Amino acid sequence: MATLVEFTVDGDEFPLGALFASLPDVTIELERIVPTTESLFPYVWIRGASPAEVEAAISASAAETLTVVDDLGSRGVLYRAVWRPDVDGIVDAIVSSNVTLLSATGTANQWTFRLRADDHETVSAFRERCRRKGIHIDVTRLQPLALVDARDEDGLTAAQLEALELAYERGYFDEPRRATLEDLAAEVGITRQSLAGRLRRGHRNLLAGLFGFDRPDERLSAGRH
């Protein structure tokens, strides 16, 4: 099942983050693309700095060149980027995982990425690559793409999906059960009550996405008509 994953990393984890040392107030946005080793992230928007300021700071970044494609003034400048062949880190993890970049925005504090993967296994492989490279990613959203369309703002959180997945894998839903709430809570490192709440909210959001309800009480309202 296609999966949406959103995560953040520190501002200096992505190669162009080096620009923030000279231009701390800029915002960088990558154009949506399926990155490959031959074509990493060819188009980049930079807002909050003139082309001259960017050119002066580019020597500190991992991009070999940034060429102005279009200057829209206050709306930003579109650049074509040519990357150094030895670029690694989060870039290599994304490229090697065969995922689609939906959006990526960087500031001096952090980068926020949204990726689409063909299945949850691809997401797991990406996270494992990041761990092996020593890259800490903070996953803020992990959700089947089918639910994104139905409940874009109120879908499963990463914590809810983790709890549901763990419960399924450990046999919590089996008959008879092979794991208890206490077992699952201990593995996650939270209280039994918190784990039960995550499972309950996760179930509710899954059902809301399945039946197309935007709010938990919408089912009751719909039943009265």
XYZ file of C-alpha atoms in Angstrom:
225
model
C 0.000 0.000 0.000
C 1.378 3.406 -0.984
C 2.492 5.322 2.091
C 3.081 8.970 2.937
C 5.947 9.765 5.277
C 6.752 13.190 6.678
C 9.884 13.815 8.698
C 12.261 16.543 9.799
C 16.042 16.685 10.056
C 18.394 19.354 11.336
C 19.039 22.254 8.986
C 22.612 21.214 8.270
C 21.766 17.574 7.414
C 20.855 18.438 3.817
C 23.703 19.655 1.579
C 22.241 23.077 0.814
C 21.924 23.620 4.546
C 25.440 25.043 4.399
C 23.911 28.161 2.830
C 22.242 28.965 6.138
C 25.605 29.778 7.724
C 25.874 32.817 5.438
C 22.156 33.378 4.809
C 20.309 32.375 8.000
C 16.992 33.923 6.958
C 16.515 32.172 3.617
C 13.992 29.435 2.882
C 14.890 26.679 0.429
C 12.329 24.521 -1.365
C 13.048 21.552 -3.622
C 10.916 20.900 -6.680
C 8.830 17.723 -6.560
C 10.576 14.865 -8.375
C 11.558 11.201 -8.248
C 15.297 11.645 -7.548
C 17.832 9.345 -9.190
C 21.604 9.140 -9.064
C 21.718 10.825 -12.474
C 19.260 13.569 -11.549
C 19.199 14.405 -7.859
C 17.168 17.546 -7.182
C 17.615 19.616 -10.347
C 15.390 22.566 -9.412
C 15.561 24.569 -6.207
C 13.614 27.613 -5.023
C 15.443 30.009 -2.708
C 13.553 32.819 -0.993
C 14.913 35.620 1.137
C 18.204 36.264 -0.686
C 19.251 37.776 -3.993
C 21.066 35.732 -6.670
C 24.240 37.672 -5.876
C 24.026 36.739 -2.191
C 23.393 33.094 -3.035
C 26.303 33.036 -5.476
C 28.628 34.398 -2.798
C 27.547 31.667 -0.360
C 27.424 28.725 -2.763
C 31.061 27.746 -2.330
C 30.187 26.385 1.113
C 27.455 24.053 -0.170
C 27.499 20.626 -1.804
C 25.974 21.936 -5.014
C 28.593 22.383 -7.691
C 26.624 25.168 -9.360
C 23.327 26.982 -8.963
C 22.151 28.655 -12.164
C 19.286 31.143 -12.117
C 16.332 29.922 -14.183
C 13.749 32.518 -13.168
C 13.779 35.431 -10.728
C 10.291 36.174 -9.388
C 11.397 38.803 -6.914
C 9.616 38.453 -3.561
C 8.196 35.093 -4.658
C 11.687 33.619 -4.844
C 14.355 32.623 -7.340
C 14.279 29.301 -9.197
C 17.700 27.705 -9.680
C 18.926 24.709 -11.587
C 21.327 22.784 -9.363
C 24.234 20.587 -10.401
C 25.371 18.440 -7.492
C 28.790 17.148 -6.624
C 29.074 13.425 -7.422
C 30.143 12.512 -3.883
C 27.061 13.983 -2.183
C 25.922 11.586 0.549
C 23.870 11.634 3.733
C 20.121 12.177 3.561
C 20.328 12.724 -0.212
C 21.776 9.269 -0.827
C 19.252 7.700 1.557
C 16.360 9.226 -0.406
C 17.793 8.363 -3.815
C 18.635 4.777 -2.855
C 15.146 4.157 -1.475
C 13.243 4.731 -4.736
C 10.724 7.132 -3.223
C 8.967 10.177 -4.665
C 9.749 13.580 -3.192
C 6.426 15.385 -2.652
C 7.899 18.425 -0.933
C 10.997 19.556 0.934
C 11.436 22.892 2.654
C 14.512 23.991 4.558
C 15.235 26.740 7.050
C 18.198 27.346 9.310
C 16.516 25.258 12.024
C 15.321 22.215 10.102
C 14.321 20.570 6.845
C 10.809 19.178 6.459
C 10.365 16.389 3.903
C 7.251 14.678 2.521
C 7.884 11.454 0.606
C 5.644 8.900 -1.068
C 6.705 5.258 -0.979
C 5.165 2.300 -2.799
C 4.721 0.370 0.433
C 5.595 0.341 4.111
C 8.601 -1.906 3.468
C 10.149 0.860 1.352
C 9.665 3.307 4.224
C 11.291 0.854 6.634
C 14.256 0.426 4.279
C 14.646 4.214 4.049
C 14.615 4.592 7.826
C 17.184 1.809 8.155
C 19.466 3.553 5.634
C 19.238 6.726 7.676
C 20.134 4.842 10.857
C 23.152 3.238 9.201
C 24.349 6.650 8.047
C 23.917 8.136 11.517
C 21.162 10.495 10.340
C 18.501 11.238 12.940
C 15.097 11.763 11.344
C 12.039 12.754 13.351
C 9.022 11.115 11.691
C 5.979 13.327 12.230
C 3.542 11.478 9.986
C 3.357 7.957 8.590
C 0.126 7.118 6.830
C -1.357 4.969 4.047
C -1.899 7.231 1.063
C -5.520 6.084 0.743
C -6.280 7.767 4.057
C -4.490 10.987 3.142
C -7.117 11.768 0.508
C -9.994 11.118 2.881
C -8.547 12.662 6.062
C -5.607 14.799 5.070
C -5.344 16.623 8.388
C -6.738 14.044 10.822
C -5.237 10.784 9.614
C -3.074 8.391 11.563
C -0.157 9.874 13.411
C 3.178 8.100 13.315
C 2.632 6.995 16.939
C -0.805 5.536 16.171
C 0.455 3.661 13.128
C 3.415 2.332 15.115
C 1.078 1.084 17.867
C -1.299 -0.612 15.415
C 1.532 -2.214 13.469
C 3.213 -3.501 16.626
C -0.082 -4.848 17.987
C -0.697 -6.725 14.759
C 2.825 -8.129 14.546
C 2.831 -9.285 18.187
C -0.543 -11.035 17.882
C -2.625 -8.672 20.005
C -5.547 -9.052 17.586
C -5.246 -12.839 17.381
C -7.680 -15.232 19.064
C -6.419 -16.137 21.567
C -4.206 -13.101 22.016
C -0.458 -13.661 21.933
C 0.373 -10.281 23.515
C -1.224 -8.016 26.097
C -1.477 -4.245 26.314
C 1.148 -4.407 29.043
C 3.532 -6.264 26.710
C 3.075 -3.725 23.916
C 3.341 -0.724 26.238
C 6.595 -2.030 27.698
C 8.055 -2.501 24.216
C 7.101 1.028 23.128
C 8.163 2.516 26.461
C 4.861 4.110 27.483
C 2.112 3.300 29.985
C -0.621 0.762 29.340
C -3.204 3.559 29.352
C -1.289 5.592 26.758
C -0.851 2.578 24.487
C -4.564 1.744 24.743
C -5.393 5.336 23.808
C -3.152 5.214 20.738
C -4.794 2.005 19.563
C -8.280 3.398 20.151
C -7.593 6.649 18.307
C -5.830 4.761 15.532
C -8.850 2.473 15.071
C -11.169 5.476 15.027
C -9.121 7.282 12.385
C -8.827 4.161 10.235
C -12.597 3.690 10.297
C -13.203 7.394 9.672
C -10.995 7.192 6.591
C -12.694 3.988 5.426
C -16.214 5.403 5.715
C -15.316 8.946 4.652
C -16.255 10.698 7.895
C -14.376 13.916 8.628
C -15.121 13.987 12.363
C -15.755 11.265 14.949
C -19.336 12.470 15.495
C -20.191 12.795 11.805
C -21.402 9.189 11.661
C -24.116 10.012 14.193
C -25.163 13.126 12.303
C -25.282 11.220 9.018
C -27.470 8.527 10.574
C -30.144 11.048 11.485
C -30.738 12.089 7.842
